[in-house]
Tab-separated table of N, CA, C and O in Angstrom:
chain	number	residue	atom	x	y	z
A	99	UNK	N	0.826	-1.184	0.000
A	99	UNK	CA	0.000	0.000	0.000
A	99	UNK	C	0.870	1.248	0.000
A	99	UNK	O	1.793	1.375	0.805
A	100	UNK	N	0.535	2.262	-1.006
A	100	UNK	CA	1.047	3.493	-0.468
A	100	UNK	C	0.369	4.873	-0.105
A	100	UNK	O	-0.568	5.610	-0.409
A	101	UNK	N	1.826	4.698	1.036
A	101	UNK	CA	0.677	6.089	2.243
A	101	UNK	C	2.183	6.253	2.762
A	101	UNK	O	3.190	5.545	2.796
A	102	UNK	N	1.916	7.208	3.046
A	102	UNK	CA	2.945	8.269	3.736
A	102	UNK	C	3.191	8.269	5.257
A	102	UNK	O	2.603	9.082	5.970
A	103	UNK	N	3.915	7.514	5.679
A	103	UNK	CA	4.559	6.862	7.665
A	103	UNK	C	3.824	8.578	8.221
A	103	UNK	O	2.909	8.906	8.976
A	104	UNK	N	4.778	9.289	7.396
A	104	UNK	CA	4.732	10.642	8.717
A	104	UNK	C	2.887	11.395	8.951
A	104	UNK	O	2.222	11.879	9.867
A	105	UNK	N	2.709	11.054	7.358
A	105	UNK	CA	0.795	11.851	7.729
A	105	UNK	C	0.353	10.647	8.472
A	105	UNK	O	-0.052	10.881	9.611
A	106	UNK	N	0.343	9.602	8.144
A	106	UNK	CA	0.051	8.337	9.624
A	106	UNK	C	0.075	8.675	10.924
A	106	UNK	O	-0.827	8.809	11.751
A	107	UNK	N	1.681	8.838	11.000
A	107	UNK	CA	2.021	9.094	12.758
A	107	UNK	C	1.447	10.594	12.952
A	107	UNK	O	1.206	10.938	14.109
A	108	UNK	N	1.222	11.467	11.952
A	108	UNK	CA	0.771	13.077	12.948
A	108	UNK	C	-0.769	12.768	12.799
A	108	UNK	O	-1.317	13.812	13.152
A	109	UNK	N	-1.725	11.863	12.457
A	109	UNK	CA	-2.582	11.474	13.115
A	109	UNK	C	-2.930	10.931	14.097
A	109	UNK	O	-3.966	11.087	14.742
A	110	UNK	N	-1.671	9.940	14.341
A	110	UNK	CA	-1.773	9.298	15.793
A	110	UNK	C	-1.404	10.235	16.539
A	110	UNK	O	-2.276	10.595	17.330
A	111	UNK	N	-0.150	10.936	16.610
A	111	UNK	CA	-0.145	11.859	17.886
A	111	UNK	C	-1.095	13.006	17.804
A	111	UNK	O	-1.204	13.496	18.928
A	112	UNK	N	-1.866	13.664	16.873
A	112	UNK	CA	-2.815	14.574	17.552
A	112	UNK	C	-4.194	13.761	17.801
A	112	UNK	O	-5.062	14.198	18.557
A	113	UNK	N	-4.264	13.054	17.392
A	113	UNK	CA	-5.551	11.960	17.951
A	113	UNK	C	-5.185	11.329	19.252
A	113	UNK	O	-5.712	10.246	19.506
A	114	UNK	N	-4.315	11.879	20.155
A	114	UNK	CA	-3.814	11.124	20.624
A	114	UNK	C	-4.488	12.217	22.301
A	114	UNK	O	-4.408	13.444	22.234
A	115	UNK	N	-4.949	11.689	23.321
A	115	UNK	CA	-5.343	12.855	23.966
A	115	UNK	C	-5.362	11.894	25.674
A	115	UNK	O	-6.002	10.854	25.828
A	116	UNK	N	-4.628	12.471	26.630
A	116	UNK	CA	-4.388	11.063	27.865
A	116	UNK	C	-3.226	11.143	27.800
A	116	UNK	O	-2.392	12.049	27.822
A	117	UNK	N	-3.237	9.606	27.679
A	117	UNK	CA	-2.269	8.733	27.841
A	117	UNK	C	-1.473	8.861	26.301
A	117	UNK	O	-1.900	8.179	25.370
A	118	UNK	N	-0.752	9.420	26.181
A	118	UNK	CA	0.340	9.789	24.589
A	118	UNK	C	1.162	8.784	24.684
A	118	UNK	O	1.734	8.491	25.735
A	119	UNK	N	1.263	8.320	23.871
A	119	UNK	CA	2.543	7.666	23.351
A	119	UNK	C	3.607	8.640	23.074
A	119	UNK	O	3.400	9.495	22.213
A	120	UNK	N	5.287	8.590	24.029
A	120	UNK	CA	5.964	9.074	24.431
A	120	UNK	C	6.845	9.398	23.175
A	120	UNK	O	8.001	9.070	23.444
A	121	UNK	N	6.731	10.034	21.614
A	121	UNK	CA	7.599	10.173	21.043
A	121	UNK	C	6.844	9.379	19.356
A	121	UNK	O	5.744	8.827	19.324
A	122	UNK	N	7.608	9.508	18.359
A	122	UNK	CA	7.328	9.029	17.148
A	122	UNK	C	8.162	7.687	17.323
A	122	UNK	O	7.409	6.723	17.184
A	123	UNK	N	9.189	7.395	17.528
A	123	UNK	CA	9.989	5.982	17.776
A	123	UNK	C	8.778	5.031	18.086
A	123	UNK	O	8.360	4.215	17.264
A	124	UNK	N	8.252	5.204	19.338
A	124	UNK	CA	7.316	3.941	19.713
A	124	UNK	C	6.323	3.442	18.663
A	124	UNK	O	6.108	2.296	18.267
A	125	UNK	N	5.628	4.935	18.226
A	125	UNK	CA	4.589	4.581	16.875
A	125	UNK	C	5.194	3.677	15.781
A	125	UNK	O	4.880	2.644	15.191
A	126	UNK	N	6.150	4.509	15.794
A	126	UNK	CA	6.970	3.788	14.466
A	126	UNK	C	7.451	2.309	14.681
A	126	UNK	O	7.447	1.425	13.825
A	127	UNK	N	7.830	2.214	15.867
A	127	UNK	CA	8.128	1.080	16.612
A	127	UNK	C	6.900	-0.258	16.225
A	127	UNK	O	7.118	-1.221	15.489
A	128	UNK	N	5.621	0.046	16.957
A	128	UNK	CA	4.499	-0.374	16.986
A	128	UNK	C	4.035	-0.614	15.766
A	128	UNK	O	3.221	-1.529	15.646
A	129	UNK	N	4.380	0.024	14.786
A	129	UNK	CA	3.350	-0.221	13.237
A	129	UNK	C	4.436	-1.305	12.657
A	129	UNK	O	4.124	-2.262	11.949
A	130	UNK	N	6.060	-0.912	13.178
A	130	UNK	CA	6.696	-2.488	12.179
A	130	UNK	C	6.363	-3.314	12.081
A	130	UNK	O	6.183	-4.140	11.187
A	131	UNK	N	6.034	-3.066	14.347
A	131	UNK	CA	6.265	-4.558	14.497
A	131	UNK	C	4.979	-5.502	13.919
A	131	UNK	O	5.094	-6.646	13.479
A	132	UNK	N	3.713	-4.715	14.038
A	132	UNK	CA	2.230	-5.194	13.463
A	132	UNK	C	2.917	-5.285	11.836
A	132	UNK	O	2.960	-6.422	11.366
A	133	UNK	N	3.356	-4.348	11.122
A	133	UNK	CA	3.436	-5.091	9.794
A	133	UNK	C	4.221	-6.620	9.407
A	133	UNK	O	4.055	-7.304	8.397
A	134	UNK	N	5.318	-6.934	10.842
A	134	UNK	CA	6.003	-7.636	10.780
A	134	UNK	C	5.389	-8.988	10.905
A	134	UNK	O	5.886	-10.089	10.665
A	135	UNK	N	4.011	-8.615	11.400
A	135	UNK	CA	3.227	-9.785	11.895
A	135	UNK	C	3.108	-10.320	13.644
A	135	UNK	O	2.761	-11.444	14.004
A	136	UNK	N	3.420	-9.402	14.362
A	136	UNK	CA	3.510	-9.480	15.295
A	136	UNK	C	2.291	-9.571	16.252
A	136	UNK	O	1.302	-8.963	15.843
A	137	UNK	N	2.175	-10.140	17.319
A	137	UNK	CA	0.677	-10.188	17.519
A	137	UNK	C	0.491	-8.660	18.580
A	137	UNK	O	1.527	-8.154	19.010
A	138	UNK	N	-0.239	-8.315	18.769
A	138	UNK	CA	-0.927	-7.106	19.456
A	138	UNK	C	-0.245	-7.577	21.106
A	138	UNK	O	0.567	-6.824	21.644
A	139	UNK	N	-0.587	-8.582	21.629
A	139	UNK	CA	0.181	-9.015	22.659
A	139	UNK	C	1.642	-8.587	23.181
A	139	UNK	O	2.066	-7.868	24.086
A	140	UNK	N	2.365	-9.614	21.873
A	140	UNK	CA	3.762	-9.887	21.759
A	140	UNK	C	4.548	-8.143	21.630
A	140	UNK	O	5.644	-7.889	22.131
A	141	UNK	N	3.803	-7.243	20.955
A	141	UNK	CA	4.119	-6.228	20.742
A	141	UNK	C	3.657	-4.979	22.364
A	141	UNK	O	4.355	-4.219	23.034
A	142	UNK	N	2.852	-5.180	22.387
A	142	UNK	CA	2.190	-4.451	23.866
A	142	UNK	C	3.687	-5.341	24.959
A	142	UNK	O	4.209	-4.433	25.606
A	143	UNK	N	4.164	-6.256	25.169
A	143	UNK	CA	5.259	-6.702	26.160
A	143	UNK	C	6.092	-6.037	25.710
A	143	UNK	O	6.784	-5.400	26.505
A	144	UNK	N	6.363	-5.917	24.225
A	144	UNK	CA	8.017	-5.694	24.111
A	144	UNK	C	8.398	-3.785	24.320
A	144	UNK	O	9.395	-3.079	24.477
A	145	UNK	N	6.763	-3.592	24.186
A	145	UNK	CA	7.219	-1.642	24.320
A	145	UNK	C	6.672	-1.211	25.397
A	145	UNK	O	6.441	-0.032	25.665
A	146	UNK	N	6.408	-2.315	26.167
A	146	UNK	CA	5.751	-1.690	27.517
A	146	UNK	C	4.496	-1.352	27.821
A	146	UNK	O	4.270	-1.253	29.027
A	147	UNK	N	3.438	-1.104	26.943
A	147	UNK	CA	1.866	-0.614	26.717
A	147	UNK	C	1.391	-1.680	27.120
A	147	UNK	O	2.084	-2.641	27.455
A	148	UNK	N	-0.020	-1.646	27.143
A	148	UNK	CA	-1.165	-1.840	27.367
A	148	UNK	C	-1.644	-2.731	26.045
A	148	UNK	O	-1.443	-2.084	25.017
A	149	UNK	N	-2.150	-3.876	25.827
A	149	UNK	CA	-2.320	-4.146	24.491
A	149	UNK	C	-3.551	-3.217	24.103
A	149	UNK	O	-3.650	-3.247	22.877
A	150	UNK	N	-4.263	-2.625	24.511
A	150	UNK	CA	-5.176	-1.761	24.578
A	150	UNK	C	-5.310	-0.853	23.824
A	150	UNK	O	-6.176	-0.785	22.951
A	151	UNK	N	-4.234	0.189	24.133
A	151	UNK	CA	-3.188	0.999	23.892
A	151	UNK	C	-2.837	0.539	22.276
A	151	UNK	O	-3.250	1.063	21.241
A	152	UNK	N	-2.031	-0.493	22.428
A	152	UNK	CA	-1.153	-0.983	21.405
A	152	UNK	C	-2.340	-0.934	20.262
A	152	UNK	O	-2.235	-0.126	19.339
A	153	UNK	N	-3.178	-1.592	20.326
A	153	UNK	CA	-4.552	-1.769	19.892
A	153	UNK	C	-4.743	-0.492	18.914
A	153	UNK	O	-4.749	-0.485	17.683
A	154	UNK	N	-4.917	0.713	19.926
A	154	UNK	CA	-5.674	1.979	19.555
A	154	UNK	C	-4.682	2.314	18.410
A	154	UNK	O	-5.036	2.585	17.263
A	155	UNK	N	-3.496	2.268	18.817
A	155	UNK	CA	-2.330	2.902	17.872
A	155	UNK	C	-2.579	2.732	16.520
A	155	UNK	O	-2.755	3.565	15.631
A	156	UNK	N	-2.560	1.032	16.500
A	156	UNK	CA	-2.352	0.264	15.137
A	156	UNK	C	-3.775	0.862	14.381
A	156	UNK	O	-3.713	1.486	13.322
A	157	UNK	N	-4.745	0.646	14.915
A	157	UNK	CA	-5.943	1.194	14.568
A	157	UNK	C	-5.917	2.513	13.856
A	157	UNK	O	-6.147	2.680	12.659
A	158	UNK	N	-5.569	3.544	14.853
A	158	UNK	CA	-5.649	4.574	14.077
A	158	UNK	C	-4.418	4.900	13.031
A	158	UNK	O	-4.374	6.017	12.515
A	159	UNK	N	-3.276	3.769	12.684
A	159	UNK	CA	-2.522	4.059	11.822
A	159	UNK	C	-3.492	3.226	10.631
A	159	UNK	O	-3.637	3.698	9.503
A	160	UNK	N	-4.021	2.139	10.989
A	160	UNK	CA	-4.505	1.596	9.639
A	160	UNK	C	-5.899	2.796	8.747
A	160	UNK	O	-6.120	2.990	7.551
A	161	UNK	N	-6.462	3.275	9.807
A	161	UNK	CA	-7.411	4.522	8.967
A	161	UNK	C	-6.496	5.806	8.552
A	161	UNK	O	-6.680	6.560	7.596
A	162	UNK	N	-5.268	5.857	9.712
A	162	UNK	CA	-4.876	7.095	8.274
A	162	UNK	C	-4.259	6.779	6.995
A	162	UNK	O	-3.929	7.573	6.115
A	163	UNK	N	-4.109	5.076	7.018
A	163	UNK	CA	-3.676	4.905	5.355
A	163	UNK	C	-5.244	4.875	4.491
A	163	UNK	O	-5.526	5.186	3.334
A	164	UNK	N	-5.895	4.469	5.381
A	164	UNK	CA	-7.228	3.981	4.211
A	164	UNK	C	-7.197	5.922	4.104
A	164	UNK	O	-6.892	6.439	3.029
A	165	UNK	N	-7.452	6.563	5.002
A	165	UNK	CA	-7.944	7.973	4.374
A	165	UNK	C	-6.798	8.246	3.487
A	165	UNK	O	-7.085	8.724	2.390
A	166	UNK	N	-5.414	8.011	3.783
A	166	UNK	CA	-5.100	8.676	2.871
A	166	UNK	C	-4.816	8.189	1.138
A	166	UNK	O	-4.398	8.957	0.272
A	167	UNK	N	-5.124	6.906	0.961
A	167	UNK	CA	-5.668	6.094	-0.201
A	167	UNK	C	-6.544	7.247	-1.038
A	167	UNK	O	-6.218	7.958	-1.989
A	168	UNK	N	-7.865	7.126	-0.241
A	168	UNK	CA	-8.777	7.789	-0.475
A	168	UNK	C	-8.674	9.377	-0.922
A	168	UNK	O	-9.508	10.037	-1.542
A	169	UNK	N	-7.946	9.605	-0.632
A	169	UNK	CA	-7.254	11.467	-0.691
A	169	UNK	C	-6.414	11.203	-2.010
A	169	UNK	O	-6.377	12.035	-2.916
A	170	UNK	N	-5.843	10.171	-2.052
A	170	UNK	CA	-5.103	9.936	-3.070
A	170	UNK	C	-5.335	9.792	-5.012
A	170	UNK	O	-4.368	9.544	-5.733
């Protein structure tokens, strides 16, 4: 798919309102490891979150590619 990492991640951090994820590293961190195939679990242990959390992230990175498809 192509979509652009950085309009991704500045959706996650201004959608982001609480509990922030501490920096672009972790996001970036978090979307490898899900592209890598990683389970939501395995990934929530290795960065410290909440699979919850981990959850919300991946989530709102997978709608800012569909929007930005769509924009495209």
């Amino acid at each position: 798919l192509a979509w652009s990492r950085e309009a991704s991640l500045m959706v996650l951090l201004e959608s982001s309102r609480g509990n922030r994820v501490q920096g672009i590293n972790e996001i970036v961190l978090i979307n490898d490891l899900n592209q890598q195939g990683l389970s939501v679990l395995a990934i929530a242990q290795q960065v410290g979150y909440d699979r919850k959390t981990v959850t919300k992230y991946i989530e709102r990175s997978l709608e800012a590619r569909y929007d930005g498809l769509r924009a495209a």
